[in-house]
Tab-separated table of C-alpha atoms in Angstrom:
chain	number	residue	atom	x	y	z
A	1	MET	CA	-1.331	-25.277	-9.565
A	2	THR	CA	-2.231	-22.126	-11.574
A	3	ALA	CA	-5.544	-21.151	-12.722
A	4	THR	CA	-6.401	-21.147	-16.353
A	5	ASN	CA	-8.019	-18.863	-18.363
A	6	ASP	CA	-10.881	-21.106	-18.818
A	7	GLN	CA	-11.685	-20.823	-14.939
A	8	ARG	CA	-11.436	-17.327	-14.871
A	9	LYS	CA	-10.987	-17.026	-10.699
A	10	ILE	CA	-7.583	-17.111	-8.889
A	11	ARG	CA	-8.024	-18.777	-5.881
A	12	TYR	CA	-6.352	-16.637	-2.799
A	13	ALA	CA	-5.179	-17.578	0.599
A	14	VAL	CA	-5.346	-14.120	3.083
A	15	VAL	CA	-2.328	-14.676	5.241
A	16	GLY	CA	-3.023	-12.656	8.607
A	17	LEU	CA	-6.478	-11.678	10.162
A	18	GLY	CA	-5.448	-8.298	11.153
A	19	TRP	CA	-8.103	-5.721	11.426
A	20	PHE	CA	-7.361	-4.616	7.689
A	21	ALA	CA	-8.000	-8.227	6.315
A	22	GLN	CA	-11.029	-8.401	8.615
A	23	GLU	CA	-12.304	-5.363	7.728
A	24	ALA	CA	-11.353	-4.313	3.962
A	25	ALA	CA	-9.900	-7.199	2.503
A	26	LEU	CA	-12.028	-10.807	3.253
A	27	PRO	CA	-15.579	-8.473	2.297
A	28	SER	CA	-14.276	-7.411	-1.004
A	29	PHE	CA	-14.008	-10.949	-2.541
A	30	VAL	CA	-17.614	-10.309	-3.487
A	31	HIS	CA	-17.003	-7.668	-5.688
A	32	ALA	CA	-13.802	-9.456	-7.390
A	33	GLU	CA	-15.294	-11.247	-10.137
A	34	ASN	CA	-12.381	-13.087	-11.174
A	35	SER	CA	-11.325	-14.046	-7.891
A	36	GLU	CA	-12.042	-16.464	-5.036
A	37	LEU	CA	-11.038	-16.664	-1.249
A	38	VAL	CA	-10.503	-20.524	-0.481
A	39	ALA	CA	-8.062	-20.163	2.713
A	40	LEU	CA	-7.435	-18.129	6.041
A	41	VAL	CA	-3.862	-18.421	7.448
A	42	SER	CA	-3.673	-17.596	11.206
A	43	ASP	CA	-2.006	-18.784	14.522
A	44	ASP	CA	-5.703	-17.600	16.384
A	45	ALA	CA	-7.809	-20.244	16.136
A	46	THR	CA	-11.130	-18.123	16.870
A	47	LYS	CA	-10.402	-15.956	13.908
A	48	ARG	CA	-9.775	-18.968	11.403
A	49	GLU	CA	-13.037	-20.784	13.003
A	50	GLU	CA	-15.515	-17.756	13.334
A	51	LEU	CA	-14.146	-16.301	9.563
A	52	SER	CA	-14.118	-19.559	7.834
A	53	LYS	CA	-17.747	-19.894	8.877
A	54	LYS	CA	-18.868	-16.164	8.128
A	55	TYR	CA	-17.529	-16.671	4.213
A	56	GLY	CA	-17.717	-20.156	4.066
A	57	ILE	CA	-14.346	-21.224	3.600
A	58	LYS	CA	-13.538	-24.992	4.138
A	59	HIS	CA	-9.436	-24.436	4.022
A	60	THR	CA	-7.589	-22.916	7.378
A	61	TYR	CA	-4.225	-23.165	8.425
A	62	SER	CA	-2.075	-21.976	11.307
A	63	TYR	CA	1.194	-20.485	10.489
A	64	GLU	CA	3.167	-23.732	11.157
A	65	GLN	CA	0.992	-25.016	8.534
A	66	TYR	CA	1.924	-22.730	5.704
A	67	GLU	CA	3.606	-25.144	3.810
A	68	ASP	CA	0.756	-27.227	3.653
A	69	CYS	CA	-1.367	-24.686	2.464
A	70	LEU	CA	1.210	-23.754	-0.416
A	71	THR	CA	1.120	-27.317	-1.434
A	72	SER	CA	-2.644	-28.259	-1.139
A	73	GLY	CA	-3.188	-27.779	-5.067
A	74	GLU	CA	-6.104	-25.392	-3.636
A	75	VAL	CA	-4.560	-22.099	-3.938
A	76	ASP	CA	-3.204	-20.011	-6.495
A	77	ALA	CA	-2.096	-17.029	-4.883
A	78	VAL	CA	-1.384	-15.198	-1.216
A	79	TYR	CA	-2.615	-12.168	-0.139
A	80	ILE	CA	0.328	-11.333	2.820
A	81	ALA	CA	-1.527	-8.990	5.553
A	82	LEU	CA	1.059	-9.792	8.130
A	83	PRO	CA	3.466	-7.498	10.204
A	84	ASN	CA	5.884	-5.893	8.160
A	85	HIS	CA	8.974	-7.842	9.345
A	86	LEU	CA	7.328	-10.957	7.969
A	87	HIS	CA	6.811	-10.192	4.672
A	88	CYS	CA	9.929	-11.229	3.218
A	89	GLU	CA	9.834	-14.683	4.672
A	90	TYR	CA	6.418	-15.521	3.876
A	91	THR	CA	6.386	-14.181	0.191
A	92	VAL	CA	9.414	-15.801	-0.454
A	93	ARG	CA	8.094	-19.513	0.779
A	94	ALA	CA	4.790	-18.925	-1.167
A	95	ALA	CA	7.129	-18.064	-4.667
A	96	ASN	CA	9.207	-21.019	-3.826
A	97	GLN	CA	6.238	-23.155	-3.829
A	98	ALA	CA	5.112	-21.670	-7.231
A	99	ILE	CA	2.338	-19.282	-5.588
A	100	HIS	CA	1.677	-15.914	-6.967
A	101	VAL	CA	2.047	-13.206	-4.193
A	102	LEU	CA	-0.023	-9.877	-3.635
A	103	CYS	CA	1.872	-8.257	-0.414
A	104	GLU	CA	0.868	-5.398	1.690
A	105	LYS	CA	3.285	-2.539	1.883
A	106	PRO	CA	5.706	-1.579	2.883
A	107	MET	CA	6.960	-4.483	0.661
A	108	ALA	CA	9.720	-5.379	3.812
A	109	THR	CA	12.059	-3.400	6.441
A	110	THR	CA	15.341	-3.401	3.868
A	111	GLU	CA	16.087	-3.267	0.527
A	112	GLN	CA	18.062	-6.638	1.296
A	113	GLU	CA	14.721	-8.376	1.700
A	114	CYS	CA	13.007	-6.676	-0.831
A	115	GLU	CA	15.576	-7.782	-3.624
A	116	ALA	CA	15.344	-11.655	-2.003
A	117	MET	CA	11.653	-11.284	-2.540
A	118	ILE	CA	12.092	-10.309	-6.120
A	119	LYS	CA	14.549	-13.033	-6.938
A	120	ALA	CA	12.271	-15.720	-5.657
A	121	ALA	CA	9.451	-14.798	-7.775
A	122	ASN	CA	11.703	-14.235	-10.993
A	123	ASP	CA	13.551	-17.376	-9.949
A	124	ASN	CA	10.015	-19.251	-9.865
A	125	ASN	CA	8.184	-17.581	-12.418
A	126	VAL	CA	5.558	-15.995	-10.111
A	127	LYS	CA	3.923	-12.650	-10.061
A	128	LEU	CA	4.784	-10.573	-7.397
A	129	MET	CA	2.706	-7.131	-6.850
A	130	ILE	CA	2.846	-4.662	-3.953
A	131	ALA	CA	-0.525	-3.324	-2.770
A	132	TYR	CA	-0.352	0.081	-3.469
A	133	ARG	CA	-4.223	0.101	-3.976
A	134	LEU	CA	-3.977	4.057	-4.878
A	135	HIS	CA	-2.598	2.972	-7.960
A	136	LEU	CA	-5.797	1.624	-8.962
A	137	GLU	CA	-7.995	4.629	-7.342
A	138	GLU	CA	-9.815	7.397	-9.366
A	139	ALA	CA	-9.011	10.064	-7.668
A	140	ASN	CA	-5.518	9.592	-7.277
A	141	LEU	CA	-4.790	8.633	-10.886
A	142	GLN	CA	-7.026	11.744	-12.252
A	143	ALA	CA	-4.368	13.783	-10.089
A	144	VAL	CA	-1.396	12.084	-12.092
A	145	GLU	CA	-3.436	12.891	-15.569
A	146	ILE	CA	-3.859	16.611	-14.171
A	147	VAL	CA	-0.531	17.175	-13.473
A	148	ARG	CA	0.888	15.299	-16.884
A	149	SER	CA	-1.258	17.407	-18.887
A	150	LYS	CA	0.314	20.496	-17.660
A	151	GLN	CA	-2.960	21.715	-16.440
A	152	ILE	CA	-1.673	23.562	-13.709
A	153	GLY	CA	1.685	24.485	-15.405
A	154	GLU	CA	4.877	23.057	-14.658
A	155	PRO	CA	4.652	21.146	-11.189
A	156	ARG	CA	7.160	22.240	-8.624
A	157	ILE	CA	5.847	21.425	-5.157
A	158	PHE	CA	4.355	18.387	-3.541
A	159	ASN	CA	3.414	18.663	0.070
A	160	SER	CA	1.358	16.407	2.395
A	161	VAL	CA	-0.083	15.583	5.507
A	162	PHE	CA	-1.140	12.109	6.583
A	163	THR	CA	-1.508	11.995	10.460
A	164	GLN	CA	-3.923	9.966	13.139
A	165	GLN	CA	-3.685	8.889	16.542
A	166	VAL	CA	-2.671	5.620	16.987
A	167	GLU	CA	-3.586	3.781	20.465
A	168	GLU	CA	-0.737	2.616	23.171
A	169	GLY	CA	-0.141	-1.403	22.227
A	170	ASN	CA	-0.669	-1.319	18.287
A	171	ILE	CA	1.610	-3.127	16.317
A	172	ARG	CA	2.342	0.097	14.431
A	173	LEU	CA	4.320	1.729	17.484
A	174	ARG	CA	6.824	-1.536	17.968
A	175	GLU	CA	10.053	-1.430	16.184
A	176	VAL	CA	10.662	-4.878	16.061
A	177	THR	CA	7.646	-5.688	13.672
A	178	GLY	CA	8.707	-2.717	11.195
A	179	GLY	CA	6.684	-0.334	13.159
A	180	GLY	CA	7.266	3.703	12.777
A	181	THR	CA	5.601	6.480	10.719
A	182	LEU	CA	7.612	6.289	8.225
A	183	TYR	CA	7.085	2.603	6.979
A	184	ASP	CA	3.396	2.661	8.103
A	185	ILE	CA	2.135	6.045	6.791
A	186	GLY	CA	4.794	8.347	5.441
A	187	ILE	CA	5.235	5.652	2.628
A	188	TYR	CA	1.611	6.799	1.037
A	189	CYS	CA	3.308	10.393	0.923
A	190	ILE	CA	6.477	9.089	-0.537
A	191	ASN	CA	4.876	6.965	-3.254
A	192	ALA	CA	1.994	9.648	-4.179
A	193	ALA	CA	5.076	12.428	-4.812
A	194	ARG	CA	6.732	9.699	-7.205
A	195	TYR	CA	3.631	9.044	-8.870
A	196	ILE	CA	2.398	12.560	-9.201
A	197	LEU	CA	5.711	14.045	-10.115
A	198	GLN	CA	6.387	10.613	-12.064
A	199	ASP	CA	10.202	10.790	-11.288
A	200	GLU	CA	12.513	9.402	-8.666
A	201	PRO	CA	13.773	11.865	-5.431
A	202	ILE	CA	17.746	12.267	-5.972
A	203	GLU	CA	18.453	13.864	-2.351
A	204	VAL	CA	16.156	13.218	1.096
A	205	PHE	CA	16.417	15.029	4.516
A	206	ALA	CA	14.193	14.223	7.647
A	207	VAL	CA	13.792	14.991	11.084
A	208	ALA	CA	12.000	12.937	13.713
A	209	ALA	CA	10.185	14.547	16.775
A	210	ASN	CA	8.813	12.796	20.080
A	211	ASN	CA	6.410	14.266	22.720
A	212	GLY	CA	7.669	11.456	25.239
A	213	GLU	CA	4.153	9.725	25.697
A	214	GLU	CA	4.785	6.100	26.251
A	215	ARG	CA	3.383	4.717	23.284
A	216	PHE	CA	6.374	6.424	21.378
A	217	SER	CA	9.166	4.764	23.566
A	218	GLU	CA	9.874	2.704	20.355
A	219	VAL	CA	8.974	4.746	17.179
A	220	GLU	CA	9.155	8.198	16.722
A	221	GLU	CA	6.109	10.089	17.076
A	222	MET	CA	6.269	12.237	13.910
A	223	THR	CA	8.305	12.793	10.884
A	224	SER	CA	8.890	15.518	8.792
A	225	VAL	CA	10.611	14.824	5.353
A	226	ILE	CA	12.144	16.950	2.276
A	227	LEU	CA	12.487	14.575	-1.100
A	228	ARG	CA	14.493	16.508	-3.920
A	229	PHE	CA	13.617	15.550	-7.357
A	230	PRO	CA	15.557	16.224	-10.673
A	231	ASN	CA	14.848	19.766	-12.160
A	232	GLU	CA	14.708	21.396	-8.678
A	233	ARG	CA	11.335	20.117	-7.866
A	234	LEU	CA	10.711	19.435	-3.868
A	235	ALA	CA	8.386	17.612	-2.018
A	236	THR	CA	7.632	17.967	1.755
A	237	PHE	CA	5.656	16.503	3.991
A	238	THR	CA	4.709	15.195	7.757
A	239	CYS	CA	3.122	12.106	9.016
A	240	SER	CA	2.472	11.446	12.606
A	241	PHE	CA	0.928	8.726	15.078
A	242	GLY	CA	0.291	11.561	17.451
A	243	GLY	CA	-2.272	14.110	15.612
A	244	ALA	CA	-5.688	14.102	14.580
A	245	SER	CA	-6.962	12.582	11.312
A	246	VAL	CA	-5.477	14.072	8.304
A	247	SER	CA	-5.347	12.877	4.728
A	248	SER	CA	-4.355	15.200	2.147
A	249	TYR	CA	-1.680	16.106	-0.313
A	250	GLN	CA	-1.112	19.635	-2.510
A	251	ILE	CA	0.629	19.988	-6.026
A	252	VAL	CA	1.580	23.100	-6.711
A	253	GLY	CA	2.741	24.312	-10.504
A	254	THR	CA	3.174	27.354	-12.284
A	255	GLN	CA	-0.183	28.169	-13.197
A	256	GLY	CA	-2.441	26.606	-10.616
A	257	ASP	CA	-2.478	24.011	-7.930
A	258	LEU	CA	-4.450	21.059	-7.200
A	259	ARG	CA	-5.564	19.772	-3.324
A	260	VAL	CA	-6.712	16.367	-2.819
A	261	GLU	CA	-8.651	15.544	0.412
A	262	SER	CA	-8.606	12.222	2.141
A	263	ALA	CA	-6.220	11.127	-0.239
A	264	TYR	CA	-4.662	8.073	1.220
A	265	ALA	CA	-8.166	7.143	2.766
A	266	TRP	CA	-9.168	3.160	1.808
A	267	GLN	CA	-12.718	4.095	1.964
A	268	GLY	CA	-15.544	7.018	1.723
A	269	GLU	CA	-15.282	9.863	-0.543
A	270	LEU	CA	-12.529	11.715	-2.073
A	271	LYS	CA	-11.947	15.235	-3.255
A	272	HIS	CA	-10.248	17.514	-5.474
A	273	TYR	CA	-9.906	21.025	-5.367
A	274	LEU	CA	-8.337	22.452	-8.689
A	275	THR	CA	-7.428	26.028	-9.000
A	276	ILE	CA	-6.300	27.472	-12.207
A	277	ASN	CA	-5.466	31.092	-12.630
A	278	GLY	CA	-7.435	32.071	-9.466
A	279	GLU	CA	-10.386	29.821	-10.089
A	280	THR	CA	-11.127	26.558	-7.680
A	281	GLN	CA	-13.448	23.827	-9.024
A	282	GLU	CA	-14.411	21.035	-6.852
A	283	ARG	CA	-14.961	17.332	-8.083
A	284	THR	CA	-15.968	14.505	-5.738
A	285	PHE	CA	-15.172	10.960	-6.449
A	286	GLU	CA	-17.492	8.254	-4.783
A	287	ASP	CA	-16.535	5.749	-2.238
A	288	HIS	CA	-15.485	2.407	-3.943
A	289	ASP	CA	-14.049	-1.073	-2.581
A	290	GLN	CA	-10.244	-0.563	-3.460
A	291	LEU	CA	-9.367	-3.695	-2.326
A	292	ALA	CA	-11.621	-5.502	-4.588
A	293	ALA	CA	-9.659	-3.739	-7.372
A	294	GLU	CA	-6.388	-4.652	-6.088
A	295	PHE	CA	-7.540	-8.606	-6.311
A	296	ILE	CA	-8.995	-8.162	-9.635
A	297	TYR	CA	-6.268	-6.062	-10.975
A	298	PHE	CA	-3.453	-8.935	-9.713
A	299	SER	CA	-5.647	-11.919	-10.603
A	300	ASP	CA	-5.962	-10.645	-14.263
A	301	CYS	CA	-2.043	-9.819	-14.436
A	302	ILE	CA	-1.706	-13.909	-13.709
A	303	LEU	CA	-4.759	-14.765	-15.860
A	304	GLN	CA	-3.283	-12.761	-18.922
A	305	ASP	CA	0.106	-13.361	-17.865
A	306	LYS	CA	1.027	-9.499	-17.377
A	307	ASN	CA	3.662	-7.717	-15.271
A	308	PRO	CA	1.848	-5.870	-12.550
A	309	GLU	CA	2.639	-2.092	-12.191
A	310	PRO	CA	3.367	-1.774	-8.604
A	311	SER	CA	5.797	-4.360	-9.012
A	312	GLY	CA	8.472	-5.296	-6.326
A	313	THR	CA	10.535	-2.631	-7.571
A	314	GLU	CA	8.091	-0.267	-7.020
A	315	GLY	CA	8.029	-1.634	-3.516
A	316	LEU	CA	12.066	-1.879	-3.298
A	317	ILE	CA	12.217	1.959	-4.158
A	318	ASP	CA	10.140	3.172	-1.376
A	319	VAL	CA	11.589	1.179	1.364
A	320	SER	CA	14.953	2.288	-0.162
A	321	ILE	CA	13.819	5.933	0.466
A	322	ILE	CA	13.005	5.177	3.794
A	323	GLN	CA	15.798	3.973	4.808
A	324	ALA	CA	17.668	6.672	3.374
A	325	LEU	CA	15.045	8.965	5.492
A	326	TYR	CA	16.222	7.109	8.465
A	327	LYS	CA	19.991	7.150	7.992
A	328	SER	CA	19.504	11.226	7.433
A	329	ILE	CA	17.208	11.485	11.161
A	330	GLU	CA	20.132	9.724	12.592
A	331	THR	CA	23.007	11.793	11.021
A	332	ARG	CA	20.930	14.987	10.603
A	333	GLN	CA	22.665	15.627	7.137
A	334	PRO	CA	20.853	15.263	3.824
A	335	VAL	CA	21.318	11.906	2.036
A	336	GLN	CA	22.223	10.994	-1.544
A	337	ILE	CA	20.158	8.531	-3.130
A	338	GLU	CA	20.809	6.336	-6.479
A	339	THR	CA	17.535	6.476	-8.490
A	340	ARG	CA	16.516	3.464	-9.915
A	341	ASP	CA	15.070	3.071	-13.458
A	342	ARG	CA	11.364	3.046	-13.138
A	343	HIS	CA	9.436	2.245	-16.684
A	344	GLN	CA	6.120	1.866	-15.424
A	345	ARG	CA	4.034	4.283	-13.968
A	346	PRO	CA	0.040	4.164	-12.526
A	347	THR	CA	-1.882	5.801	-15.217
A	348	SER	CA	-5.813	6.397	-15.503
A	349	ALA	CA	-6.161	3.529	-17.474
A	350	GLN	CA	-5.575	1.366	-14.136
A	351	THR	CA	-8.843	2.573	-12.953
A	352	ILE	CA	-11.190	0.306	-11.601
A	353	GLN	CA	-14.262	0.632	-9.936
A	354	ARG	CA	-16.602	-1.402	-7.893
A	355	PRO	CA	-19.249	-0.862	-5.383
A	356	PRO	CA	-18.088	-0.145	-1.517
A	357	VAL	CA	-18.548	-2.877	0.941
A	358	GLU	CA	-22.240	-1.975	2.230
A	359	GLU	CA	-21.594	-2.670	5.981
A	360	THR	CA	-18.357	-2.721	8.408
A	361	PRO	CA	-17.995	-6.249	10.073
A	362	ASP	CA	-17.438	-7.213	13.355
A	363	LEU	CA	-13.839	-7.336	14.128
A	364	ILE	CA	-12.627	-10.632	16.040
A	365	HIS	CA	-9.866	-10.165	18.486
A	366	ALA	CA	-8.648	-7.209	16.185
A	367	ALA	CA	-8.759	-3.189	16.849
A	368	ALA	CA	-8.289	-0.880	14.265
A	369	PRO	CA	-5.506	1.569	14.781
A	370	SER	CA	-7.248	5.029	14.009
A	371	LYS	CA	-10.406	5.826	12.341
A	372	GLU	CA	-8.701	6.761	9.341
A	373	SER	CA	-5.879	4.001	8.196
């Protein structure tokens, strides 16, 4: 059952109640005026009980009861915040019941899974959006506009560092669940390079490193990447689970450069340092509720029957690049990749601002992997 324009609110089930769902997603519904949290799905009975009381949710389900949730008539859309290897199954099952899907990134762990998700959404005429929250965030979208307007001349170089300390035992460090630096945080750097340069890479190269700690027994500690874009532009980045918290990127053009600090953060201030002809201007962007922006945008797409810009195709492209990068690591060779047509790109017109969540909720049976996640 799909909400009508008269209702003005899309009813969501949040599927998966890990730290990010608890800390970022659940509290944000208070700022999402066209969206309503109506159901929780988790196998943890304590999470279901305590979080349903906290947010006044009547309907809770275990994973075995997921189909009951989808067919209940109480839900219009699901927000999937499960481990990466489960994204495909839970998206396809929702789409097959005509339920719209907002799925966390990475979209899935293989191109084939991404294609199955897109097909299920198309076959059942439902909306599928991948949760690229920075496609709605002012500092990143203003960076896009600065580059597009040629304020720094012709963009030639994109460079980024995204690092954090991930504690042993965290799901991000498990291979079977789709963990690893590229799927988890490298995807931000890949996606930023693509939306800043407004183009798709044609060749990739990567190397991985590991300091031998036990926590990195299944996945790499860090990865360094080179992406070659058309017109001989290069994007480089390093992402790590074993470094201090850094989250920044820089675009260097023929006449200046722009550096964005805390570029990938989901909360807190973001900053621009724009240098043109040797003169630097600093701009601070206030903290906003980025998850509320996602729910507002996706709900509006459903209500107005519009296609989301961060679509399944957007998610598929990033996953295909990640798979090519792991092939490069394995073969120690550059890998050519086919570019897919991408007609939609994020622009400042998509900016949505809502006040930040006022207080950080206590986590139930969950722990944040790091302070900057």
